[in-house]
PDB file of C-alpha atoms in Angstrom:
ATOM      1  CA  TRP A   1     -10.127  -4.421   2.231  1.00 61.00           C
ATOM      2  CA  CYS A   2     -10.734  -8.075   1.475  1.00 56.00           C
ATOM      3  CA  PRO A   3      -8.762 -10.385  -0.821  1.00 55.00           C
ATOM      4  CA  ASP A   4     -11.676 -12.593  -1.915  1.00 49.00           C
ATOM      5  CA  TRP A   5     -13.005 -12.514  -5.483  1.00 43.00           C
ATOM      6  CA  ASN A   6     -15.528 -14.735  -7.210  1.00 41.00           C
ATOM      7  CA  PRO A   7     -14.030 -15.577 -10.649  1.00 38.00           C
ATOM      8  CA  THR A   8     -17.460 -16.181 -12.190  1.00 35.00           C
ATOM      9  CA  LEU A   9     -18.330 -12.484 -11.991  1.00 35.00           C
ATOM     10  CA  PRO A  10     -17.003  -9.598 -14.142  1.00 37.00           C
ATOM     11  CA  HIS A  11     -14.009  -7.719 -12.767  1.00 36.00           C
ATOM     12  CA  THR A  12     -16.118  -4.804 -11.567  1.00 34.00           C
ATOM     13  CA  LEU A  13     -18.840  -6.944 -10.004  1.00 32.00           C
ATOM     14  CA  LYS A  14     -17.203  -9.018  -7.333  1.00 34.00           C
ATOM     15  CA  ARG A  15     -18.624 -10.610  -4.237  1.00 33.00           C
ATOM     16  CA  THR A  16     -16.960 -12.203  -1.261  1.00 31.00           C
ATOM     17  CA  GLN A  17     -17.434 -15.531   0.379  1.00 34.00           C
ATOM     18  CA  GLN A  18     -17.737 -15.908   4.123  1.00 34.00           C
ATOM     19  CA  ILE A  19     -14.912 -17.916   5.592  1.00 32.00           C
ATOM     20  CA  GLN A  20     -15.842 -20.014   8.601  1.00 35.00           C
ATOM     21  CA  ARG A  21     -13.165 -20.417  11.226  1.00 37.00           C
ATOM     22  CA  THR A  22     -12.289 -23.988  12.060  1.00 37.00           C
ATOM     23  CA  GLY A  23     -12.134 -25.259  15.600  1.00 38.00           C
ATOM     24  CA  THR A  24      -8.396 -25.877  15.315  1.00 41.00           C
ATOM     25  CA  PRO A  25      -6.301 -22.732  15.526  1.00 45.00           C
ATOM     26  CA  PRO A  26      -3.702 -22.177  12.785  1.00 50.00           C
ATOM     27  CA  PRO A  27      -0.124 -23.151  13.587  1.00 54.00           C
ATOM     28  CA  HIS A  28       1.920 -20.423  15.223  1.00 53.00           C
ATOM     29  CA  SER A  29       5.008 -20.153  17.348  1.00 50.00           C
ATOM     30  CA  SER A  30       3.604 -18.027  20.157  1.00 48.00           C
ATOM     31  CA  THR A  31       0.603 -18.369  22.412  1.00 42.00           C
ATOM     32  CA  MET A  32      -2.542 -16.418  21.684  1.00 48.00           C
ATOM     33  CA  ALA A  33      -2.577 -13.287  23.791  1.00 50.00           C
ATOM     34  CA  ASP A  34      -3.935  -9.774  23.798  1.00 53.00           C
ATOM     35  CA  ASP A  35      -0.985  -8.189  25.577  1.00 62.00           C
ATOM     36  CA  GLY A  36       0.573  -6.701  22.464  1.00 68.00           C
ATOM     37  CA  GLN A  37       2.959  -9.528  21.685  1.00 91.00           C
ATOM     38  CA  VAL A  38       3.874 -10.479  18.140  1.00 96.00           C
ATOM     39  CA  GLU A  39       2.322 -13.745  16.993  1.00 97.00           C
ATOM     40  CA  THR A  40       3.929 -15.739  14.191  1.00 97.00           C
ATOM     41  CA  PHE A  41       1.841 -17.969  11.925  1.00 97.00           C
ATOM     42  CA  ALA A  42       2.793 -20.415   9.192  1.00 97.00           C
ATOM     43  CA  PHE A  43       1.304 -19.918   5.754  1.00 97.00           C
ATOM     44  CA  GLN A  44      -0.965 -22.725   4.609  1.00 96.00           C
ATOM     45  CA  ALA A  45       1.076 -25.057   2.371  1.00 95.00           C
ATOM     46  CA  GLU A  46      -0.587 -24.128  -0.934  1.00 95.00           C
ATOM     47  CA  ILE A  47      -0.318 -20.406  -0.191  1.00 96.00           C
ATOM     48  CA  ALA A  48       3.369 -20.765   0.661  1.00 95.00           C
ATOM     49  CA  GLN A  49       3.871 -22.620  -2.614  1.00 94.00           C
ATOM     50  CA  LEU A  50       2.057 -19.901  -4.558  1.00 95.00           C
ATOM     51  CA  MET A  51       4.135 -17.149  -2.955  1.00 95.00           C
ATOM     52  CA  SER A  52       7.347 -18.984  -3.768  1.00 94.00           C
ATOM     53  CA  LEU A  53       6.198 -19.276  -7.367  1.00 92.00           C
ATOM     54  CA  ILE A  54       5.403 -15.563  -7.570  1.00 94.00           C
ATOM     55  CA  ILE A  55       8.712 -14.521  -6.015  1.00 93.00           C
ATOM     56  CA  ASN A  56      11.044 -16.884  -7.844  1.00 89.00           C
ATOM     57  CA  THR A  57       9.563 -16.867 -11.340  1.00 88.00           C
ATOM     58  CA  PHE A  58      10.111 -14.054 -13.820  1.00 88.00           C
ATOM     59  CA  TYR A  59       6.964 -12.274 -14.953  1.00 90.00           C
ATOM     60  CA  SER A  60       7.009  -9.263 -17.233  1.00 89.00           C
ATOM     61  CA  ASN A  61       3.496  -8.060 -16.398  1.00 91.00           C
ATOM     62  CA  LYS A  62       4.190  -7.059 -12.797  1.00 96.00           C
ATOM     63  CA  GLU A  63       2.004  -3.947 -12.908  1.00 96.00           C
ATOM     64  CA  VAL A  64      -1.104  -6.067 -12.284  1.00 96.00           C
ATOM     65  CA  PHE A  65      -0.318  -5.946  -8.549  1.00 97.00           C
ATOM     66  CA  LEU A  66      -1.727  -2.415  -8.332  1.00 98.00           C
ATOM     67  CA  ARG A  67      -4.902  -3.373 -10.157  1.00 97.00           C
ATOM     68  CA  GLU A  68      -5.463  -6.232  -7.712  1.00 97.00           C
ATOM     69  CA  LEU A  69      -4.880  -4.158  -4.577  1.00 98.00           C
ATOM     70  CA  ILE A  70      -7.144  -1.362  -5.824  1.00 98.00           C
ATOM     71  CA  SER A  71      -9.791  -3.943  -6.727  1.00 97.00           C
ATOM     72  CA  ASN A  72      -9.644  -5.386  -3.208  1.00 97.00           C
ATOM     73  CA  SER A  73      -9.972  -1.892  -1.760  1.00 98.00           C
ATOM     74  CA  SER A  74     -13.040  -1.320  -3.912  1.00 97.00           C
ATOM     75  CA  ASP A  75     -14.585  -4.533  -2.545  1.00 97.00           C
ATOM     76  CA  ALA A  76     -13.983  -3.357   1.021  1.00 98.00           C
ATOM     77  CA  LEU A  77     -15.615  -0.016   0.259  1.00 98.00           C
ATOM     78  CA  ASP A  78     -18.612  -1.821  -1.242  1.00 98.00           C
ATOM     79  CA  LYS A  79     -18.967  -3.821   1.969  1.00 97.00           C
ATOM     80  CA  ILE A  80     -19.023  -0.835   4.307  1.00 98.00           C
ATOM     81  CA  ARG A  81     -21.370   1.058   1.982  1.00 97.00           C
ATOM     82  CA  TYR A  82     -23.833  -1.845   1.925  1.00 97.00           C
ATOM     83  CA  LYS A  83     -23.587  -2.195   5.686  1.00 97.00           C
ATOM     84  CA  SER A  84     -24.312   1.507   6.136  1.00 97.00           C
ATOM     85  CA  LEU A  85     -27.637   1.099   4.342  1.00 97.00           C
ATOM     86  CA  THR A  86     -28.997  -0.739   7.385  1.00 96.00           C
ATOM     87  CA  ASP A  87     -26.617   0.712   9.989  1.00 95.00           C
ATOM     88  CA  ALA A  88     -25.796   4.365   9.381  1.00 94.00           C
ATOM     89  CA  SER A  89     -23.404   4.418  12.337  1.00 96.00           C
ATOM     90  CA  ALA A  90     -21.035   2.113  10.408  1.00 96.00           C
ATOM     91  CA  LEU A  91     -19.643   5.218   8.697  1.00 97.00           C
ATOM     92  CA  ASP A  92     -19.146   7.232  11.883  1.00 96.00           C
ATOM     93  CA  SER A  93     -15.463   6.274  12.047  1.00 94.00           C
ATOM     94  CA  GLU A  94     -14.837   7.632   8.529  1.00 94.00           C
ATOM     95  CA  LYS A  95     -17.501   9.247   6.334  1.00 95.00           C
ATOM     96  CA  GLU A  96     -15.530   9.526   3.092  1.00 96.00           C
ATOM     97  CA  LEU A  97     -15.240   6.407   0.946  1.00 98.00           C
ATOM     98  CA  LYS A  98     -11.985   6.601  -1.012  1.00 97.00           C
ATOM     99  CA  ILE A  99      -8.749   4.927  -2.079  1.00 98.00           C
ATOM    100  CA  GLU A 100      -5.363   6.602  -1.643  1.00 98.00           C
ATOM    101  CA  ILE A 101      -2.059   5.731  -3.323  1.00 98.00           C
ATOM    102  CA  ILE A 102       0.947   7.069  -1.430  1.00 98.00           C
ATOM    103  CA  PRO A 103       4.438   6.675  -2.924  1.00 98.00           C
ATOM    104  CA  ASP A 104       7.431   7.325  -0.679  1.00 97.00           C
ATOM    105  CA  SER A 105      10.439   7.476  -2.988  1.00 96.00           C
ATOM    106  CA  GLU A 106      12.905   8.237  -0.225  1.00 96.00           C
ATOM    107  CA  ASN A 107      12.075   5.067   1.735  1.00 97.00           C
ATOM    108  CA  LYS A 108      11.036   3.048  -1.349  1.00 98.00           C
ATOM    109  CA  ILE A 109       7.590   2.276   0.049  1.00 98.00           C
ATOM    110  CA  LEU A 110       4.306   2.295  -1.855  1.00 98.00           C
ATOM    111  CA  SER A 111       1.128   2.390   0.229  1.00 98.00           C
ATOM    112  CA  ILE A 112      -2.457   1.752  -0.856  1.00 98.00           C
ATOM    113  CA  ARG A 113      -5.052   2.854   1.677  1.00 98.00           C
ATOM    114  CA  ASP A 114      -8.832   2.562   1.689  1.00 98.00           C
ATOM    115  CA  THR A 115     -11.602   3.572   4.081  1.00 98.00           C
ATOM    116  CA  GLY A 116     -13.479   0.314   3.558  1.00 98.00           C
ATOM    117  CA  ILE A 117     -14.795  -2.161   6.081  1.00 98.00           C
ATOM    118  CA  GLY A 118     -11.358  -3.186   7.338  1.00 98.00           C
ATOM    119  CA  MET A 119     -10.319  -6.532   8.804  1.00 98.00           C
ATOM    120  CA  THR A 120     -10.423  -7.889  12.312  1.00 98.00           C
ATOM    121  CA  LYS A 121      -7.497  -9.816  13.755  1.00 97.00           C
ATOM    122  CA  ALA A 122      -9.228 -13.077  12.831  1.00 97.00           C
ATOM    123  CA  ASP A 123      -9.733 -11.828   9.257  1.00 97.00           C
ATOM    124  CA  LEU A 124      -6.039 -11.012   8.922  1.00 97.00           C
ATOM    125  CA  VAL A 125      -4.993 -14.443  10.175  1.00 97.00           C
ATOM    126  CA  ASN A 126      -7.528 -16.407   8.150  1.00 96.00           C
ATOM    127  CA  ASN A 127      -7.797 -14.404   4.919  1.00 95.00           C
ATOM    128  CA  LEU A 128      -4.105 -13.615   4.520  1.00 96.00           C
ATOM    129  CA  GLY A 129      -2.397 -16.898   5.063  1.00 93.00           C
ATOM    130  CA  THR A 130      -3.877 -19.769   7.041  1.00 90.00           C
ATOM    131  CA  ILE A 131      -6.965 -20.664   5.005  1.00 89.00           C
ATOM    132  CA  ALA A 132      -6.310 -21.300   1.329  1.00 85.00           C
ATOM    133  CA  LYS A 133      -8.832 -20.046  -1.202  1.00 85.00           C
ATOM    134  CA  SER A 134     -10.375 -22.639  -3.454  1.00 86.00           C
ATOM    135  CA  GLY A 135      -8.628 -20.981  -6.393  1.00 91.00           C
ATOM    136  CA  THR A 136      -5.082 -21.190  -4.990  1.00 94.00           C
ATOM    137  CA  LYS A 137      -4.279 -24.613  -6.413  1.00 93.00           C
ATOM    138  CA  ALA A 138      -6.258 -23.926  -9.586  1.00 95.00           C
ATOM    139  CA  PHE A 139      -4.234 -20.789 -10.273  1.00 95.00           C
ATOM    140  CA  MET A 140      -0.927 -22.598  -9.826  1.00 94.00           C
ATOM    141  CA  GLN A 141      -2.128 -25.258 -12.260  1.00 93.00           C
ATOM    142  CA  ALA A 142      -3.135 -22.535 -14.703  1.00 93.00           C
ATOM    143  CA  LEU A 143       0.315 -20.950 -14.450  1.00 91.00           C
ATOM    144  CA  ALA A 144       1.920 -24.326 -15.083  1.00 89.00           C
ATOM    145  CA  SER A 145      -0.232 -24.597 -18.214  1.00 91.00           C
ATOM    146  CA  GLY A 146       1.010 -21.262 -19.517  1.00 89.00           C
ATOM    147  CA  ALA A 147      -1.532 -18.816 -18.067  1.00 89.00           C
ATOM    148  CA  ASP A 148      -0.438 -15.219 -17.543  1.00 91.00           C
ATOM    149  CA  ILE A 149       0.117 -13.805 -14.063  1.00 93.00           C
ATOM    150  CA  SER A 150      -2.507 -11.161 -14.852  1.00 93.00           C
ATOM    151  CA  MET A 151      -5.197 -13.806 -14.293  1.00 94.00           C
ATOM    152  CA  ILE A 152      -4.361 -14.023 -10.590  1.00 94.00           C
ATOM    153  CA  GLY A 153      -7.371 -11.993  -9.469  1.00 93.00           C
ATOM    154  CA  GLN A 154      -9.809 -14.330 -11.171  1.00 92.00           C
ATOM    155  CA  PHE A 155      -8.752 -17.068  -8.731  1.00 94.00           C
ATOM    156  CA  GLY A 156      -9.247 -14.983  -5.591  1.00 93.00           C
ATOM    157  CA  VAL A 157      -5.578 -14.681  -4.662  1.00 94.00           C
ATOM    158  CA  GLY A 158      -4.763 -11.238  -6.075  1.00 95.00           C
ATOM    159  CA  PHE A 159      -3.344  -9.992  -2.773  1.00 96.00           C
ATOM    160  CA  TYR A 160      -0.234 -12.143  -3.174  1.00 96.00           C
ATOM    161  CA  SER A 161       0.634 -10.366  -6.435  1.00 97.00           C
ATOM    162  CA  ALA A 162       2.115  -7.695  -4.141  1.00 97.00           C
ATOM    163  CA  TYR A 163       5.176  -9.940  -3.900  1.00 97.00           C
ATOM    164  CA  LEU A 164       5.843  -9.413  -7.597  1.00 97.00           C
ATOM    165  CA  VAL A 165       7.292  -6.013  -6.666  1.00 97.00           C
ATOM    166  CA  ALA A 166       7.814  -6.039  -2.888  1.00 97.00           C
ATOM    167  CA  ASP A 167      10.261  -7.711  -0.521  1.00 97.00           C
ATOM    168  CA  VAL A 168       8.124  -6.982   2.522  1.00 98.00           C
ATOM    169  CA  VAL A 169       4.366  -6.397   2.737  1.00 98.00           C
ATOM    170  CA  THR A 170       2.752  -4.750   5.768  1.00 98.00           C
ATOM    171  CA  VAL A 171      -1.016  -4.586   6.230  1.00 98.00           C
ATOM    172  CA  VAL A 172      -2.540  -2.314   8.879  1.00 98.00           C
ATOM    173  CA  SER A 173      -6.286  -2.743   9.250  1.00 98.00           C
ATOM    174  CA  LYS A 174      -9.087  -1.424  11.456  1.00 98.00           C
ATOM    175  CA  ASN A 175     -12.576  -2.886  11.537  1.00 98.00           C
ATOM    176  CA  ASN A 176     -15.346  -1.253  13.569  1.00 97.00           C
ATOM    177  CA  ASP A 177     -15.666  -4.463  15.601  1.00 96.00           C
ATOM    178  CA  ASP A 178     -12.012  -4.781  16.622  1.00 97.00           C
ATOM    179  CA  GLU A 179      -8.829  -2.906  17.464  1.00 97.00           C
ATOM    180  CA  GLN A 180      -6.244  -1.874  14.863  1.00 98.00           C
ATOM    181  CA  TYR A 181      -3.885  -4.722  13.908  1.00 98.00           C
ATOM    182  CA  LYS A 182      -0.774  -5.118  11.776  1.00 98.00           C
ATOM    183  CA  TRP A 183       0.014  -8.089   9.522  1.00 98.00           C
ATOM    184  CA  GLU A 184       3.514  -8.390   8.037  1.00 98.00           C
ATOM    185  CA  SER A 185       5.502 -10.854   5.987  1.00 98.00           C
ATOM    186  CA  SER A 186       8.605 -11.051   3.841  1.00 96.00           C
ATOM    187  CA  ALA A 187       7.295 -14.434   2.631  1.00 91.00           C
ATOM    188  CA  GLY A 188       9.631 -17.201   3.784  1.00 89.00           C
ATOM    189  CA  GLY A 189       6.745 -19.375   4.927  1.00 94.00           C
ATOM    190  CA  SER A 190       5.393 -17.263   7.783  1.00 97.00           C
ATOM    191  CA  PHE A 191       3.747 -13.995   8.752  1.00 98.00           C
ATOM    192  CA  THR A 192       3.236 -12.035  11.967  1.00 98.00           C
ATOM    193  CA  VAL A 193       0.172 -10.347  13.461  1.00 98.00           C
ATOM    194  CA  GLN A 194       0.226  -7.880  16.337  1.00 98.00           C
ATOM    195  CA  PRO A 195      -1.791  -4.981  17.775  1.00 97.00           C
ATOM    196  CA  ASP A 196      -0.810  -1.762  16.027  1.00 97.00           C
ATOM    197  CA  ASP A 197      -0.248   1.270  18.216  1.00 93.00           C
ATOM    198  CA  GLY A 198       0.946   3.439  15.359  1.00 94.00           C
ATOM    199  CA  GLU A 199      -1.036   6.195  13.656  1.00 95.00           C
ATOM    200  CA  SER A 200      -4.758   5.418  13.685  1.00 96.00           C
ATOM    201  CA  ILE A 201      -6.284   4.879  10.257  1.00 97.00           C
ATOM    202  CA  GLY A 202      -9.837   5.317  11.587  1.00 96.00           C
ATOM    203  CA  ARG A 203     -11.358   2.495   9.584  1.00 98.00           C
ATOM    204  CA  GLY A 204     -10.167   0.496   6.607  1.00 98.00           C
ATOM    205  CA  THR A 205      -6.870  -0.945   5.464  1.00 98.00           C
ATOM    206  CA  LYS A 206      -3.440   0.382   4.549  1.00 98.00           C
ATOM    207  CA  ILE A 207      -1.080  -1.894   2.630  1.00 98.00           C
ATOM    208  CA  SER A 208       2.567  -0.821   2.501  1.00 98.00           C
ATOM    209  CA  LEU A 209       4.977  -2.424   0.043  1.00 98.00           C
ATOM    210  CA  LYS A 210       8.723  -2.230   0.624  1.00 98.00           C
ATOM    211  CA  MET A 211       9.708  -2.221  -3.023  1.00 98.00           C
ATOM    212  CA  LYS A 212      12.405  -4.419  -4.505  1.00 97.00           C
ATOM    213  CA  GLU A 213      15.454  -2.524  -5.700  1.00 96.00           C
ATOM    214  CA  ASP A 214      14.595  -3.125  -9.363  1.00 95.00           C
ATOM    215  CA  GLN A 215      10.909  -2.182  -9.009  1.00 97.00           C
ATOM    216  CA  VAL A 216      11.152   1.448  -7.904  1.00 97.00           C
ATOM    217  CA  GLU A 217       9.536   2.572 -11.172  1.00 97.00           C
ATOM    218  CA  TYR A 218       6.227   1.943  -9.405  1.00 98.00           C
ATOM    219  CA  LEU A 219       6.970   4.851  -7.105  1.00 97.00           C
ATOM    220  CA  GLU A 220       6.947   7.295 -10.015  1.00 97.00           C
ATOM    221  CA  GLU A 221       3.912   9.542 -10.393  1.00 96.00           C
ATOM    222  CA  LYS A 222       3.698   9.117 -14.161  1.00 96.00           C
ATOM    223  CA  ARG A 223       3.888   5.310 -13.966  1.00 97.00           C
ATOM    224  CA  LEU A 224       1.246   5.084 -11.255  1.00 97.00           C
ATOM    225  CA  LYS A 225      -1.161   7.327 -13.156  1.00 96.00           C
ATOM    226  CA  GLU A 226      -0.613   5.229 -16.253  1.00 97.00           C
ATOM    227  CA  ILE A 227      -1.458   1.971 -14.464  1.00 97.00           C
ATOM    228  CA  VAL A 228      -4.531   3.356 -12.715  1.00 96.00           C
ATOM    229  CA  LYS A 229      -5.878   4.787 -15.965  1.00 95.00           C
ATOM    230  CA  LYS A 230      -5.219   1.510 -17.766  1.00 94.00           C
ATOM    231  CA  HIS A 231      -6.611  -0.955 -15.228  1.00 93.00           C
ATOM    232  CA  SER A 232      -8.798   0.835 -12.692  1.00 93.00           C
ATOM    233  CA  GLN A 233     -10.710   3.569 -14.499  1.00 88.00           C
ATOM    234  CA  PHE A 234     -14.072   1.929 -13.790  1.00 91.00           C
ATOM    235  CA  ILE A 235     -13.617   1.722 -10.016  1.00 95.00           C
ATOM    236  CA  GLY A 236     -16.635   3.421  -8.434  1.00 95.00           C
ATOM    237  CA  TYR A 237     -14.703   5.329  -5.771  1.00 97.00           C
ATOM    238  CA  PRO A 238     -12.242   8.226  -5.980  1.00 97.00           C
ATOM    239  CA  ILE A 239      -8.614   7.148  -6.306  1.00 97.00           C
ATOM    240  CA  MET A 240      -6.265   9.799  -4.950  1.00 97.00           C
ATOM    241  CA  LEU A 241      -2.553   9.860  -5.706  1.00 96.00           C
ATOM    242  CA  GLN A 242      -0.290  11.739  -3.330  1.00 93.00           C
ATOM    243  CA  THR A 243       2.385  13.584  -5.284  1.00 90.00           C
ATOM    244  CA  GLU A 244       5.475  15.623  -4.549  1.00 77.00           C
ATOM    245  CA  LYS A 245       6.048  18.975  -6.204  1.00 73.00           C
ATOM    246  CA  GLU A 246       9.160  21.137  -6.214  1.00 67.00           C
ATOM    247  CA  ARG A 247       9.029  24.884  -6.191  1.00 69.00           C
ATOM    248  CA  ASP A 248      11.531  27.711  -5.814  1.00 70.00           C
ATOM    249  CA  VAL A 249      11.380  29.635  -2.558  1.00 69.00           C
ATOM    250  CA  ASP A 250      13.162  32.946  -2.081  1.00 69.00           C
ATOM    251  CA  VAL A 251      15.589  32.960   0.814  1.00 64.00           C
ATOM    252  CA  ASP A 252      15.348  35.949   3.109  1.00 63.00           C
ATOM    253  CA  ASP A 253      18.421  38.050   2.387  1.00 57.00           C
ATOM    254  CA  ASP A 254      17.807  40.752   4.963  1.00 55.00           C
ATOM    255  CA  GLU A 255      20.292  39.299   7.411  1.00 49.00           C
ATOM    256  CA  GLU A 256      22.666  41.924   8.678  1.00 49.00           C
ATOM    257  CA  GLU A 257      26.096  41.766   7.213  1.00 52.00           C
ATOM    258  CA  GLU A 258      28.786  41.030   9.735  1.00 54.00           C
ATOM    259  CA  GLU A 259      30.640  44.201  10.662  1.00 54.00           C
ATOM    260  CA  PRO A 260      34.428  43.990  10.488  1.00 53.00           C
ATOM    261  CA  LYS A 261      36.203  44.033  13.830  1.00 56.00           C
ATOM    262  CA  GLU A 262      38.252  47.061  14.803  1.00 56.00           C
ATOM    263  CA  GLY A 263      41.597  47.024  13.080  1.00 54.00           C
ATOM    264  CA  GLU A 264      40.413  44.698  10.325  1.00 54.00           C
ATOM    265  CA  GLU A 265      39.778  45.675   6.758  1.00 52.00           C
ATOM    266  CA  SER A 266      36.524  44.861   5.098  1.00 45.00           C
ATOM    267  CA  LYS A 267      36.754  41.864   2.807  1.00 48.00           C
ATOM    268  CA  ILE A 268      35.445  42.342  -0.677  1.00 48.00           C
ATOM    269  CA  GLU A 269      34.581  39.373  -2.862  1.00 49.00           C
ATOM    270  CA  GLU A 270      33.779  39.446  -6.506  1.00 53.00           C
ATOM    271  CA  VAL A 271      30.731  37.377  -7.474  1.00 51.00           C
ATOM    272  CA  ASP A 272      28.942  37.113 -10.735  1.00 58.00           C
ATOM    273  CA  GLU A 273      25.213  37.845 -10.907  1.00 56.00           C
ATOM    274  CA  GLU A 274      24.258  34.281 -11.794  1.00 58.00           C
ATOM    275  CA  SER A 275      25.952  32.823  -8.706  1.00 55.00           C
ATOM    276  CA  GLU A 276      24.396  35.468  -6.495  1.00 53.00           C
ATOM    277  CA  GLU A 277      20.944  34.699  -7.872  1.00 55.00           C
ATOM    278  CA  LYS A 278      21.363  30.994  -7.088  1.00 52.00           C
ATOM    279  CA  LYS A 279      22.235  31.810  -3.501  1.00 50.00           C
ATOM    280  CA  LYS A 280      19.007  33.727  -3.113  1.00 47.00           C
ATOM    281  CA  LYS A 281      16.871  30.731  -3.981  1.00 51.00           C
ATOM    282  CA  GLU A 282      16.524  27.213  -2.692  1.00 55.00           C
ATOM    283  CA  LYS A 283      14.461  24.198  -3.724  1.00 57.00           C
ATOM    284  CA  LYS A 284      11.745  23.185  -1.320  1.00 57.00           C
ATOM    285  CA  THR A 285       9.820  19.938  -1.749  1.00 56.00           C
ATOM    286  CA  VAL A 286       6.208  19.951  -0.630  1.00 53.00           C
ATOM    287  CA  LYS A 287       3.754  17.076  -0.634  1.00 53.00           C
ATOM    288  CA  GLU A 288       0.284  17.602  -2.033  1.00 50.00           C
TER     289      GLU A 288
END
């Protein structure tokens, strides 16, 4: 997954620019270390300004966030596919190239996962906060001139559209050349990066959005399908949506009835057939 996008190319034909690291490390409040500690970094000033604008301004077309994240996933898949043409072993960590959308209604989290090239720790720090894209300032100027938020991807900063619907964004990424790392931010001018010892994603990136209370519609199966069909139907990789289905399961009713104790009379209860039928069944939710 990579947030870069050249605005001069059509939406489905995007390329990325290589970002050179500067000799001066980005500002952070903890020392660089590989011992598992959490490192906190400050967003570059223009990026912080853009995020504040996205969070504090009302936009009606919030659904574009999903288009942008899927588009970035598609870019990452393109990268690993191209790399595999000259290095077949690049796909050893995960053969299938795909995008998954995973809504968790109970915890109000929407995750978008891809099996693309993934990001190293340096990529997470540089690409998601400390080095501003050339289009960051241009996009803010466009917004000030009346441009719609849906144009955000054309300026290479589509990743930050996640904050249209989320209070907290977590990015877990694994590149073949590095360990698995986690990036996280609730905006506020800073983000953290740390080694991730959670479930291995093999290769690629998983973005998890802790949805705002008034944006839970984007956890609904029907709404997600609608957005994908509208904005991402020409993506060249399978997009899989995890769904929850409910089905009736018969409860085993062969349990032995409790025998009355000596000296006690058997208790007889009158029940109607409808109530009895309800007791014999229960709802079981299964994920597919």
